[in-house]
GROMACS .gro file of C-alpha atoms in nm:
model
  251
    1UNK     CA    1   7.560  -4.832  -8.868
    2UNK     CA    2   7.684  -4.696  -9.183
    3UNK     CA    3   7.501  -4.657  -9.508
    4UNK     CA    4   7.604  -4.877  -9.797
    5UNK     CA    5   7.780  -4.596  -9.984
    6UNK     CA    6   8.025  -4.522  -9.707
    7UNK     CA    7   8.352  -4.698  -9.684
    8UNK     CA    8   8.456  -4.882  -9.377
    9UNK     CA    9   8.817  -4.793  -9.373
   10UNK     CA   10   8.990  -4.649  -9.062
   11UNK     CA   11   8.965  -4.292  -9.151
   12UNK     CA   12   8.727  -4.051  -9.011
   13UNK     CA   13   8.396  -3.984  -9.196
   14UNK     CA   14   8.174  -3.664  -9.154
   15UNK     CA   15   7.890  -3.709  -8.917
   16UNK     CA   16   7.657  -3.630  -9.176
   17UNK     CA   17   7.715  -3.972  -9.330
   18UNK     CA   18   7.575  -4.141  -9.019
   19UNK     CA   19   7.194  -4.215  -9.015
   20UNK     CA   20   7.177  -4.409  -8.694
   21UNK     CA   21   7.202  -4.356  -8.305
   22UNK     CA   22   7.555  -4.216  -8.342
   23UNK     CA   23   7.720  -4.497  -8.160
   24UNK     CA   24   8.053  -4.503  -8.341
   25UNK     CA   25   8.123  -4.136  -8.336
   26UNK     CA   26   8.441  -3.993  -8.202
   27UNK     CA   27   8.276  -3.697  -8.001
   28UNK     CA   28   8.023  -3.675  -7.750
   29UNK     CA   29   7.672  -3.660  -7.848
   30UNK     CA   30   7.390  -3.574  -7.609
   31UNK     CA   31   7.079  -3.766  -7.676
   32UNK     CA   32   6.740  -3.823  -7.512
   33UNK     CA   33   6.747  -4.168  -7.348
   34UNK     CA   34   6.411  -4.324  -7.262
   35UNK     CA   35   6.457  -4.677  -7.154
   36UNK     CA   36   6.142  -4.890  -7.105
   37UNK     CA   37   6.141  -4.877  -6.731
   38UNK     CA   38   5.972  -4.647  -6.478
   39UNK     CA   39   6.139  -4.336  -6.377
   40UNK     CA   40   6.167  -4.435  -6.014
   41UNK     CA   41   6.403  -4.704  -6.088
   42UNK     CA   42   6.640  -4.477  -6.252
   43UNK     CA   43   6.921  -4.308  -6.069
   44UNK     CA   44   6.838  -3.976  -5.943
   45UNK     CA   45   6.993  -3.633  -6.014
   46UNK     CA   46   7.307  -3.534  -5.840
   47UNK     CA   47   7.241  -3.347  -5.529
   48UNK     CA   48   7.520  -3.161  -5.375
   49UNK     CA   49   7.583  -3.235  -5.000
   50UNK     CA   50   7.391  -2.997  -4.767
   51UNK     CA   51   7.589  -2.711  -4.632
   52UNK     CA   52   7.696  -2.726  -4.252
   53UNK     CA   53   7.445  -2.526  -4.042
   54UNK     CA   54   7.552  -2.197  -3.888
   55UNK     CA   55   7.713  -2.206  -3.536
   56UNK     CA   56   7.589  -1.952  -3.298
   57UNK     CA   57   7.748  -1.863  -2.974
   58UNK     CA   58   7.432  -1.897  -2.770
   59UNK     CA   59   7.360  -2.239  -2.930
   60UNK     CA   60   7.252  -2.494  -2.652
   61UNK     CA   61   7.367  -2.783  -2.860
   62UNK     CA   62   7.731  -2.651  -2.821
   63UNK     CA   63   7.689  -2.545  -2.457
   64UNK     CA   64   7.839  -2.736  -2.151
   65UNK     CA   65   7.712  -2.821  -1.827
   66UNK     CA   66   7.800  -2.485  -1.679
   67UNK     CA   67   7.606  -2.314  -1.966
   68UNK     CA   68   7.305  -2.540  -1.908
   69UNK     CA   69   7.303  -2.457  -1.541
   70UNK     CA   70   7.337  -2.079  -1.612
   71UNK     CA   71   7.058  -2.098  -1.856
   72UNK     CA   72   6.846  -2.280  -1.601
   73UNK     CA   73   6.891  -2.016  -1.351
   74UNK     CA   74   6.817  -1.744  -1.600
   75UNK     CA   75   6.506  -1.927  -1.719
   76UNK     CA   76   6.389  -1.980  -1.350
   77UNK     CA   77   6.442  -1.601  -1.270
   78UNK     CA   78   6.245  -1.494  -1.605
   79UNK     CA   79   5.969  -1.760  -1.520
   80UNK     CA   80   5.908  -1.578  -1.207
   81UNK     CA   81   5.923  -1.235  -1.358
   82UNK     CA   82   5.706  -1.331  -1.652
   83UNK     CA   83   5.465  -1.500  -1.417
   84UNK     CA   84   5.438  -1.208  -1.186
   85UNK     CA   85   5.415  -0.974  -1.476
   86UNK     CA   86   5.144  -1.200  -1.626
   87UNK     CA   87   4.954  -1.219  -1.305
   88UNK     CA   88   4.988  -0.824  -1.259
   89UNK     CA   89   4.856  -0.770  -1.612
   90UNK     CA   90   4.573  -1.004  -1.555
   91UNK     CA   91   4.484  -0.829  -1.220
   92UNK     CA   92   4.505  -0.504  -1.365
   93UNK     CA   93   4.294  -0.595  -1.678
   94UNK     CA   94   4.027  -0.751  -1.439
   95UNK     CA   95   4.027  -0.448  -1.200
   96UNK     CA   96   3.984  -0.222  -1.500
   97UNK     CA   97   3.703  -0.429  -1.640
   98UNK     CA   98   3.548  -0.462  -1.303
   99UNK     CA   99   3.572  -0.104  -1.232
  100UNK     CA  100   3.456   0.015  -1.557
  101UNK     CA  101   3.149  -0.221  -1.512
  102UNK     CA  102   3.087  -0.084  -1.167
  103UNK     CA  103   3.121   0.274  -1.293
  104UNK     CA  104   2.877   0.197  -1.591
  105UNK     CA  105   2.645   0.036  -1.320
  106UNK     CA  106   2.668   0.333  -1.098
  107UNK     CA  107   2.609   0.569  -1.384
  108UNK     CA  108   2.301   0.381  -1.500
  109UNK     CA  109   2.151   0.366  -1.157
  110UNK     CA  110   2.213   0.720  -1.085
  111UNK     CA  111   2.055   0.803  -1.415
  112UNK     CA  112   1.750   0.585  -1.331
  113UNK     CA  113   1.736   0.772  -0.987
  114UNK     CA  114   1.742   1.105  -1.147
  115UNK     CA  115   1.470   1.007  -1.373
  116UNK     CA  116   1.258   0.856  -1.081
  117UNK     CA  117   1.323   1.163  -0.872
  118UNK     CA  118   1.200   1.389  -1.142
  119UNK     CA  119   0.901   1.177  -1.200
  120UNK     CA  120   0.806   1.192  -0.820
  121UNK     CA  121   0.884   1.550  -0.808
  122UNK     CA  122   0.633   1.609  -1.083
  123UNK     CA  123   0.383   1.397  -0.901
  124UNK     CA  124   0.430   1.596  -0.595
  125UNK     CA  125   0.405   1.930  -0.763
  126UNK     CA  126   0.080   1.809  -0.937
  127UNK     CA  127  -0.049   1.690  -0.596
  128UNK     CA  128   0.061   2.042  -0.428
  129UNK     CA  129  -0.120   2.228  -0.715
  130UNK     CA  130  -0.443   2.042  -0.680
  131UNK     CA  131  -0.428   2.046  -0.294
  132UNK     CA  132  -0.367   2.425  -0.303
  133UNK     CA  133  -0.656   2.465  -0.528
  134UNK     CA  134  -0.878   2.242  -0.315
  135UNK     CA  135  -0.791   2.415   0.011
  136UNK     CA  136  -0.830   2.760  -0.144
  137UNK     CA  137  -1.182   2.672  -0.276
  138UNK     CA  138  -1.273   2.516   0.054
  139UNK     CA  139  -1.143   2.823   0.246
  140UNK     CA  140  -1.323   3.052   0.012
  141UNK     CA  141  -1.641   2.858   0.044
  142UNK     CA  142  -1.591   2.876   0.420
  143UNK     CA  143  -1.540   3.255   0.402
  144UNK     CA  144  -1.856   3.287   0.195
  145UNK     CA  145  -2.058   3.071   0.451
  146UNK     CA  146  -1.923   3.283   0.749
  147UNK     CA  147  -1.983   3.608   0.565
  148UNK     CA  148  -2.334   3.512   0.476
  149UNK     CA  149  -2.398   3.382   0.834
  150UNK     CA  150  -2.253   3.716   0.981
  151UNK     CA  151  -2.444   3.922   0.736
  152UNK     CA  152  -2.773   3.723   0.838
  153UNK     CA  153  -2.698   3.782   1.213
  154UNK     CA  154  -2.625   4.145   1.150
  155UNK     CA  155  -2.941   4.197   0.962
  156UNK     CA  156  -3.145   3.994   1.212
  157UNK     CA  157  -3.004   4.219   1.487
  158UNK     CA  158  -3.061   4.537   1.282
  159UNK     CA  159  -3.416   4.424   1.229
  160UNK     CA  160  -3.466   4.352   1.605
  161UNK     CA  161  -3.304   4.679   1.705
  162UNK     CA  162  -3.544   4.863   1.458
  163UNK     CA  163  -3.838   4.687   1.595
  164UNK     CA  164  -3.774   4.748   1.949
  165UNK     CA  165  -3.690   5.098   1.891
  166UNK     CA  166  -3.999   5.157   1.703
  167UNK     CA  167  -4.194   4.981   1.996
  168UNK     CA  168  -4.026   5.213   2.241
  169UNK     CA  169  -4.119   5.528   2.040
  170UNK     CA  170  -4.494   5.397   2.027
  171UNK     CA  171  -4.488   5.337   2.405
  172UNK     CA  172  -4.319   5.672   2.455
  173UNK     CA  173  -4.609   5.845   2.272
  174UNK     CA  174  -4.865   5.647   2.498
  175UNK     CA  175  -4.660   5.779   2.806
  176UNK     CA  176  -4.663   6.130   2.713
  177UNK     CA  177  -5.000   6.147   2.547
  178UNK     CA  178  -5.262   6.402   2.637
  179UNK     CA  179  -5.526   6.264   2.900
  180UNK     CA  180  -5.818   6.406   2.705
  181UNK     CA  181  -5.742   6.216   2.398
  182UNK     CA  182  -5.826   5.839   2.385
  183UNK     CA  183  -5.541   5.623   2.457
  184UNK     CA  184  -5.368   5.441   2.158
  185UNK     CA  185  -5.365   5.069   2.130
  186UNK     CA  186  -5.058   4.912   2.304
  187UNK     CA  187  -4.860   4.725   2.056
  188UNK     CA  188  -4.713   4.378   2.185
  189UNK     CA  189  -4.336   4.336   2.225
  190UNK     CA  190  -4.193   4.295   1.875
  191UNK     CA  191  -3.942   4.017   1.964
  192UNK     CA  192  -4.059   3.651   1.963
  193UNK     CA  193  -3.942   3.467   2.281
  194UNK     CA  194  -3.800   3.144   2.164
  195UNK     CA  195  -3.897   2.847   2.366
  196UNK     CA  196  -3.658   2.608   2.510
  197UNK     CA  197  -3.504   2.358   2.285
  198UNK     CA  198  -3.594   1.991   2.368
  199UNK     CA  199  -3.322   1.742   2.364
  200UNK     CA  200  -3.390   1.389   2.336
  201UNK     CA  201  -3.139   1.292   2.607
  202UNK     CA  202  -3.291   1.515   2.857
  203UNK     CA  203  -3.576   1.353   3.072
  204UNK     CA  204  -3.899   1.542   3.072
  205UNK     CA  205  -3.969   1.467   3.446
  206UNK     CA  206  -3.636   1.585   3.548
  207UNK     CA  207  -3.649   1.907   3.354
  208UNK     CA  208  -3.924   2.011   3.588
  209UNK     CA  209  -3.705   1.998   3.910
  210UNK     CA  210  -3.450   2.256   3.761
  211UNK     CA  211  -3.163   2.304   3.540
  212UNK     CA  212  -2.899   2.157   3.797
  213UNK     CA  213  -3.088   1.831   3.874
  214UNK     CA  214  -3.192   1.785   3.508
  215UNK     CA  215  -2.831   1.849   3.394
  216UNK     CA  216  -2.731   1.531   3.610
  217UNK     CA  217  -2.609   1.671   3.936
  218UNK     CA  218  -2.428   1.964   4.106
  219UNK     CA  219  -2.265   2.196   3.825
  220UNK     CA  220  -2.061   2.372   4.081
  221UNK     CA  221  -1.712   2.281   4.226
  222UNK     CA  222  -1.742   1.945   4.384
  223UNK     CA  223  -1.527   1.815   4.662
  224UNK     CA  224  -1.345   1.486   4.660
  225UNK     CA  225  -1.549   1.198   4.778
  226UNK     CA  226  -1.435   1.022   5.091
  227UNK     CA  227  -1.552   0.692   5.233
  228UNK     CA  228  -1.743   0.699   5.569
  229UNK     CA  229  -1.686   0.390   5.783
  230UNK     CA  230  -1.966   0.324   6.036
  231UNK     CA  231  -1.814   0.295   6.376
  232UNK     CA  232  -1.926   0.026   6.624
  233UNK     CA  233  -2.186   0.182   6.861
  234UNK     CA  234  -2.081   0.204   7.231
  235UNK     CA  235  -2.242   0.031   7.502
  236UNK     CA  236  -2.416   0.341   7.643
  237UNK     CA  237  -2.561   0.416   7.288
  238UNK     CA  238  -2.665   0.050   7.271
  239UNK     CA  239  -2.832   0.083   7.613
  240UNK     CA  240  -2.993   0.404   7.530
  241UNK     CA  241  -3.147   0.244   7.214
  242UNK     CA  242  -3.276  -0.062   7.416
  243UNK     CA  243  -3.436   0.169   7.642
  244UNK     CA  244  -3.601   0.372   7.374
  245UNK     CA  245  -3.776   0.041   7.247
  246UNK     CA  246  -3.547  -0.072   6.977
  247UNK     CA  247  -3.478   0.057   6.627
  248UNK     CA  248  -3.674   0.210   6.357
  249UNK     CA  249  -3.834  -0.113   6.247
  250UNK     CA  250  -3.975  -0.178   6.594
  251UNK     CA  251  -4.142   0.159   6.596
   0.00000   0.00000   0.00000
């Protein structure tokens, strides 16, 4: 559209004379075109075609039957190799874990056994010390009793010897005394004769018959007892017995 002051002749006019959408200009004009339609209905931008993919020498899509067969054989070989390697790794890992657990268990049990042995050894040492002290005290007590008993026996023996010796000296003075002087009083024997100890398991009436019978029989060497079988009397002995008037019961 032209303004009312511009002429409509066929010659060019400056672009400053146009006040419209520049539809009649003789040069390209870039304008912002926004039609009243959604953008999805418009034509999209130009996209260049995608570049062809790179071709590799080991591409299976380009391989033939021989290449596929070779790849199958290689995959089969590697599948066995990888499977054996995986199984070996799993076995080694399991053995390592198992042996490590076994070593830890053995170490812990050995440590517990050492502690238990030390504890029991301490108990044994304490028992040995207490036992030694008790045995030593018992032995010393026994020694004391034995020494006191021996001392008592020795003192009693010395007292008896002194009494007998003094009694013997007094008797000797009586034996060798002068007849003109009156005789001295005779001293009794200084030792007291102890009576026989009565045992409850010994009968009093058997004690009178003697020590052998009271003790329960012969204390000397005894012979082996033999069974004596009574023989049948002969006819002559039976006739003689009848002539004598029968047995002891008839008499």
